[in-house]
C-alpha positions as semicolon CSV with decimal commas, in nm:
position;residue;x (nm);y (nm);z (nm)
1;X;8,577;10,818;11,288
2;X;8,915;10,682;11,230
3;X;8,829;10,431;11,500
4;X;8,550;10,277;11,295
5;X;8,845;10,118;11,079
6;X;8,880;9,831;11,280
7;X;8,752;9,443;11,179
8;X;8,455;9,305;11,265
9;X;8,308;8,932;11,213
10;X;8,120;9,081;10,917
11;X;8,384;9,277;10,807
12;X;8,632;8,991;10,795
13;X;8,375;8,760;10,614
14;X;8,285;9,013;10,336
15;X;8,626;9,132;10,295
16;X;8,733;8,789;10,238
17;X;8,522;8,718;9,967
18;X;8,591;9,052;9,811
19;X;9,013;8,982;9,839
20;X;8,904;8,644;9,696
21;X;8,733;8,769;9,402
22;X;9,002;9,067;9,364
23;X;9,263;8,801;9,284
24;X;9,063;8,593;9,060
25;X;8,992;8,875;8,871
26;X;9,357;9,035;8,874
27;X;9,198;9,342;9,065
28;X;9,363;9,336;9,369
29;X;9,556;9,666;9,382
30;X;9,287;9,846;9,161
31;X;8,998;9,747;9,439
32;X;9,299;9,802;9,682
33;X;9,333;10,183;9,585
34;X;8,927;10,226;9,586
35;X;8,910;10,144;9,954
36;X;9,176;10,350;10,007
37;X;8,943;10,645;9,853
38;X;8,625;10,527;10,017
39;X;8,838;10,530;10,317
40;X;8,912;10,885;10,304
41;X;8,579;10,961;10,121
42;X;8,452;10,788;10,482
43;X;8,684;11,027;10,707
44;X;8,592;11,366;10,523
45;X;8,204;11,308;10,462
46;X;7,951;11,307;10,698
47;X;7,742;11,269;10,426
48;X;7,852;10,930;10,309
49;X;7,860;10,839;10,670
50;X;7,486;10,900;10,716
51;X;7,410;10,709;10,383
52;X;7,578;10,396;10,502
53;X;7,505;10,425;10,888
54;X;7,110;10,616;10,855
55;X;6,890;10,306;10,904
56;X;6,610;10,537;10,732
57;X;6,823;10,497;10,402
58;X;6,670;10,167;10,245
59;X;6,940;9,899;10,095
60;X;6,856;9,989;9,751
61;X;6,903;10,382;9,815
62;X;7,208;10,331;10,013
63;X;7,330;10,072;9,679
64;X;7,227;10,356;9,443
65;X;7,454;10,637;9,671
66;X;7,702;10,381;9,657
67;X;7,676;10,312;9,313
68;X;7,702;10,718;9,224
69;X;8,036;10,743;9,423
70;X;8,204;10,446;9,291
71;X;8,117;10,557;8,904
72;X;8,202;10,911;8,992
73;X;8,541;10,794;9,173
74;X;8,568;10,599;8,821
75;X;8,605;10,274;9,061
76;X;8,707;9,920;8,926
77;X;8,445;9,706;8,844
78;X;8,486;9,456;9,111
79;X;8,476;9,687;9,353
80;X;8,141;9,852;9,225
81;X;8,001;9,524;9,215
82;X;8,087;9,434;9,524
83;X;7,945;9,760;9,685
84;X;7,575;9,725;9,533
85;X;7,646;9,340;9,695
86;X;7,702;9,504;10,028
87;X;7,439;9,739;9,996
88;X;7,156;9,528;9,867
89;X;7,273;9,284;10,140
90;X;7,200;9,556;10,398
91;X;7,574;9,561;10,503
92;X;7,683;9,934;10,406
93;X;7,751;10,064;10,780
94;X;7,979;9,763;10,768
95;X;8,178;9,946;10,479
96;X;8,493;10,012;10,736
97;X;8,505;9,658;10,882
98;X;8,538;9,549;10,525
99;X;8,784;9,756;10,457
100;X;8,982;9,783;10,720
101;X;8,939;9,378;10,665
102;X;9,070;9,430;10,325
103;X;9,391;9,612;10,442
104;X;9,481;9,362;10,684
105;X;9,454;9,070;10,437
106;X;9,684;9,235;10,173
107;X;9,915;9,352;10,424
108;X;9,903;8,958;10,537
109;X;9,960;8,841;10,183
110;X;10,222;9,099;10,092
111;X;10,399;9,016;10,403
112;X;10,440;9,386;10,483
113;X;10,453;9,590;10,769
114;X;10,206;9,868;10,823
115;X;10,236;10,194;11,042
116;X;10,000;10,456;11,161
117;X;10,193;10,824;11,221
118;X;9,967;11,062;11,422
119;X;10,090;11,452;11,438
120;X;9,937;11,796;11,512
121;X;9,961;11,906;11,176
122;X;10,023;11,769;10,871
123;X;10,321;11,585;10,752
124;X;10,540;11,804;10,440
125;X;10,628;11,547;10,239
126;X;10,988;11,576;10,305
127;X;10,880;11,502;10,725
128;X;10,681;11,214;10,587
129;X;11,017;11,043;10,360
130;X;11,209;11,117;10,694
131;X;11,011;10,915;10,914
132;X;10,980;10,641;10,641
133;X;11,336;10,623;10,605
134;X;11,360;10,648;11,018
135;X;11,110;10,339;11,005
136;X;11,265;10,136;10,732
137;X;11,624;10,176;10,949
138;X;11,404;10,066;11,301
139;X;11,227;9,778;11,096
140;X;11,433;9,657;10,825
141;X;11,174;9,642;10,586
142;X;10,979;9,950;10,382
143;X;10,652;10,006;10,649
144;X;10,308;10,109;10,481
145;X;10,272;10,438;10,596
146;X;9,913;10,581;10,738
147;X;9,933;10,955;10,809
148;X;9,664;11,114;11,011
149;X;9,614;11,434;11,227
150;X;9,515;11,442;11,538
151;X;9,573;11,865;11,697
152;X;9,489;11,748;12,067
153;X;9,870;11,575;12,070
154;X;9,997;11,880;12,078
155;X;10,285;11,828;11,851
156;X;10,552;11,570;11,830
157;X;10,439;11,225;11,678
158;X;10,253;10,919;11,771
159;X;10,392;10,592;11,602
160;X;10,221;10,219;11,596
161;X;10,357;9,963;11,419
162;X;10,141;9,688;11,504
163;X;10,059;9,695;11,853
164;X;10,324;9,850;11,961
165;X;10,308;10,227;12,019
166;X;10,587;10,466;12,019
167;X;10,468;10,793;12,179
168;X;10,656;11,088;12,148
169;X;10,380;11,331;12,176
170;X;10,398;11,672;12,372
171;X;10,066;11,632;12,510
172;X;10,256;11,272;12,686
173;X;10,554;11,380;12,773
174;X;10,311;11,714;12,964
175;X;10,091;11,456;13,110
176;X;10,397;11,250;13,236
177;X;10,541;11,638;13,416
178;X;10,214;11,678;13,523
179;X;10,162;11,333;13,722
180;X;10,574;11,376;13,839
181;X;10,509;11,693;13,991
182;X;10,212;11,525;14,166
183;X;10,376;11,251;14,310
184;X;10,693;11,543;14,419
Protein backbone atom coordinates (compact mmCIF):
# COMPACT_ATOMS: atom_id res chain seq x y z
CA UNK A 1 0.00 0.00 0.00
CA UNK A 2 2.67 2.39 0.90
CA UNK A 3 4.25 1.42 -2.40
CA UNK A 4 1.36 2.83 -4.41
CA UNK A 5 2.87 6.39 -3.41
CA UNK A 6 5.08 6.57 -6.13
CA UNK A 7 4.61 9.01 -9.52
CA UNK A 8 3.20 8.07 -12.45
CA UNK A 9 2.82 9.99 -15.99
CA UNK A 10 -0.74 10.74 -14.84
CA UNK A 11 0.13 11.44 -11.55
CA UNK A 12 2.78 13.98 -12.45
CA UNK A 13 0.42 15.71 -15.04
CA UNK A 14 -2.56 16.10 -12.62
CA UNK A 15 -0.50 16.96 -9.75
CA UNK A 16 0.98 19.65 -11.70
CA UNK A 17 -2.00 21.35 -12.48
CA UNK A 18 -3.29 20.94 -8.99
CA UNK A 19 0.32 22.61 -7.41
CA UNK A 20 -0.37 25.17 -10.18
CA UNK A 21 -3.71 26.09 -9.14
CA UNK A 22 -2.70 25.69 -5.26
CA UNK A 23 -0.39 28.68 -5.71
CA UNK A 24 -2.61 30.81 -7.67
CA UNK A 25 -5.03 30.44 -5.21
CA UNK A 26 -2.65 30.83 -2.05
CA UNK A 27 -3.66 27.13 -1.09
CA UNK A 28 -0.64 25.44 -1.26
CA UNK A 29 -0.01 24.22 2.30
CA UNK A 30 -3.85 23.95 3.03
CA UNK A 31 -4.22 21.36 -0.18
CA UNK A 32 -0.67 20.29 1.05
CA UNK A 33 -2.03 19.05 4.54
CA UNK A 34 -5.29 17.36 2.73
CA UNK A 35 -3.10 14.97 0.80
CA UNK A 36 -1.32 14.38 3.64
CA UNK A 37 -4.83 13.09 5.24
CA UNK A 38 -6.02 11.38 2.11
CA UNK A 39 -2.68 9.85 2.28
CA UNK A 40 -3.19 8.26 5.50
CA UNK A 41 -7.01 8.04 4.94
CA UNK A 42 -5.46 5.82 1.73
CA UNK A 43 -3.06 3.62 4.10
CA UNK A 44 -5.77 2.82 6.88
CA UNK A 45 -8.96 2.22 4.58
CA UNK A 46 -9.57 -0.45 2.47
CA UNK A 47 -12.62 1.08 1.97
CA UNK A 48 -11.48 4.22 0.26
CA UNK A 49 -9.11 2.02 -1.59
CA UNK A 50 -11.92 0.01 -3.23
CA UNK A 51 -13.86 3.31 -4.04
CA UNK A 52 -11.00 4.72 -6.01
CA UNK A 53 -9.45 1.39 -7.42
CA UNK A 54 -13.23 -0.81 -7.89
CA UNK A 55 -13.78 -0.26 -11.64
CA UNK A 56 -17.57 -1.23 -10.74
CA UNK A 57 -17.69 2.25 -8.86
CA UNK A 58 -18.82 4.70 -11.74
CA UNK A 59 -16.84 8.27 -11.95
CA UNK A 60 -19.69 10.08 -10.56
CA UNK A 61 -20.07 7.60 -7.43
CA UNK A 62 -16.45 7.47 -6.87
CA UNK A 63 -16.68 11.85 -7.18
CA UNK A 64 -19.61 11.70 -4.72
CA UNK A 65 -17.35 9.24 -2.06
CA UNK A 66 -14.80 11.64 -2.73
CA UNK A 67 -16.75 14.52 -2.28
CA UNK A 68 -18.20 13.05 1.33
CA UNK A 69 -14.57 12.60 2.64
CA UNK A 70 -13.18 15.82 1.62
CA UNK A 71 -16.36 17.83 3.30
CA UNK A 72 -16.20 15.51 6.23
CA UNK A 73 -12.22 15.99 6.51
CA UNK A 74 -13.47 19.82 6.27
CA UNK A 75 -10.89 19.93 3.13
CA UNK A 76 -9.87 23.25 1.32
CA UNK A 77 -11.76 24.13 -1.47
CA UNK A 78 -9.22 23.63 -4.09
CA UNK A 79 -8.57 20.50 -3.11
CA UNK A 80 -12.36 19.36 -3.16
CA UNK A 81 -12.58 20.75 -6.44
CA UNK A 82 -9.90 19.22 -7.70
CA UNK A 83 -11.00 15.70 -6.41
CA UNK A 84 -14.63 15.73 -8.14
CA UNK A 85 -12.07 16.88 -11.32
CA UNK A 86 -10.21 13.66 -10.81
CA UNK A 87 -13.09 11.68 -10.26
CA UNK A 88 -15.42 12.80 -12.98
CA UNK A 89 -12.27 12.50 -15.17
CA UNK A 90 -12.13 8.80 -14.25
CA UNK A 91 -8.66 9.29 -12.59
CA UNK A 92 -9.42 8.37 -8.77
CA UNK A 93 -7.14 5.07 -8.61
CA UNK A 94 -4.60 7.62 -9.74
CA UNK A 95 -5.22 9.50 -6.31
CA UNK A 96 -1.51 8.31 -4.97
CA UNK A 97 0.42 9.20 -8.17
CA UNK A 98 -1.05 12.61 -7.69
CA UNK A 99 -0.12 12.86 -4.55
CA UNK A 100 2.83 11.42 -4.15
CA UNK A 101 3.33 13.92 -7.38
CA UNK A 102 2.26 16.67 -5.17
CA UNK A 103 4.89 15.91 -2.44
CA UNK A 104 7.67 15.78 -4.72
CA UNK A 105 6.88 19.17 -6.35
CA UNK A 106 6.69 21.07 -2.98
CA UNK A 107 9.57 19.34 -1.66
CA UNK A 108 11.24 20.61 -5.19
CA UNK A 109 10.00 24.13 -4.66
CA UNK A 110 10.79 24.33 -0.96
CA UNK A 111 14.14 23.07 -1.70
CA UNK A 112 13.87 20.58 1.17
CA UNK A 113 15.02 17.33 1.92
CA UNK A 114 12.64 14.52 2.62
CA UNK A 115 13.19 11.17 4.63
CA UNK A 116 11.30 8.00 5.05
CA UNK A 117 12.11 6.20 8.77
CA UNK A 118 10.82 2.57 8.80
CA UNK A 119 10.76 0.74 12.45
CA UNK A 120 9.03 -2.26 14.11
CA UNK A 121 7.00 -0.23 16.19
CA UNK A 122 6.13 3.04 16.44
CA UNK A 123 8.28 6.01 16.95
CA UNK A 124 7.59 7.94 20.84
CA UNK A 125 7.84 11.19 19.93
CA UNK A 126 10.92 11.81 21.84
CA UNK A 127 12.68 8.65 19.32
CA UNK A 128 11.17 10.57 16.46
CA UNK A 129 12.96 14.42 17.63
CA UNK A 130 16.13 12.17 18.13
CA UNK A 131 16.42 10.92 14.79
CA UNK A 132 15.41 14.38 13.36
CA UNK A 133 18.00 16.01 15.21
CA UNK A 134 20.46 12.84 14.18
CA UNK A 135 19.33 13.76 10.49
CA UNK A 136 19.55 17.49 10.59
CA UNK A 137 23.45 16.90 12.08
CA UNK A 138 24.05 14.06 8.92
CA UNK A 139 22.34 16.57 6.39
CA UNK A 140 22.73 20.01 7.41
CA UNK A 141 19.41 20.98 6.70
CA UNK A 142 15.87 20.14 8.77
CA UNK A 143 14.71 16.66 6.62
CA UNK A 144 10.80 16.14 6.17
CA UNK A 145 10.25 13.33 8.19
CA UNK A 146 7.88 10.20 6.96
CA UNK A 147 7.38 7.68 9.78
CA UNK A 148 6.00 4.32 8.95
CA UNK A 149 5.93 0.74 10.50
CA UNK A 150 6.91 -2.00 9.02
CA UNK A 151 7.07 -5.32 12.14
CA UNK A 152 8.85 -7.78 9.57
CA UNK A 153 12.31 -5.49 10.21
CA UNK A 154 12.47 -6.79 13.25
CA UNK A 155 13.55 -3.76 15.09
CA UNK A 156 16.23 -1.24 14.54
CA UNK A 157 15.46 1.41 11.73
CA UNK A 158 15.42 1.73 8.04
CA UNK A 159 16.45 5.30 6.76
CA UNK A 160 16.15 6.80 2.94
CA UNK A 161 16.92 10.02 2.22
CA UNK A 162 16.51 10.13 -1.36
CA UNK A 163 17.84 7.16 -2.86
CA UNK A 164 20.07 6.44 -0.60
CA UNK A 165 19.21 3.86 2.08
CA UNK A 166 20.69 3.54 5.44
CA UNK A 167 19.75 0.10 6.86
CA UNK A 168 20.20 -0.62 10.26
CA UNK A 169 17.54 -3.15 10.62
CA UNK A 170 17.83 -6.44 12.77
CA UNK A 171 16.16 -8.44 10.25
CA UNK A 172 19.64 -7.11 7.86
CA UNK A 173 22.14 -7.32 9.99
CA UNK A 174 20.40 -11.45 10.71
CA UNK A 175 20.26 -11.92 7.05
CA UNK A 176 23.92 -10.66 6.63
CA UNK A 177 24.96 -13.64 9.85
CA UNK A 178 22.93 -15.83 8.09
CA UNK A 179 24.63 -15.61 4.46
CA UNK A 180 28.36 -15.28 6.59
CA UNK A 181 27.82 -18.40 8.24
CA UNK A 182 26.99 -19.86 4.79
CA UNK A 183 29.85 -18.86 3.03
CA UNK A 184 32.11 -20.16 6.64
Amino acid sequence: MADDFRTTEVGERYAQALFDLSQETGALDAVRGDLASLKAAWLESADLRRLALSPVISAEDQGKGLAAIADKAQFNATTKRFLGLLAQNGRARDLPGVIAGFEALYVRMANLVTAEVVSALPLTPVQSKNVQAALRTALGRDPELTTRVDPSILGGLKVKVGSKLFDASLKTKLDQMTYALKRA
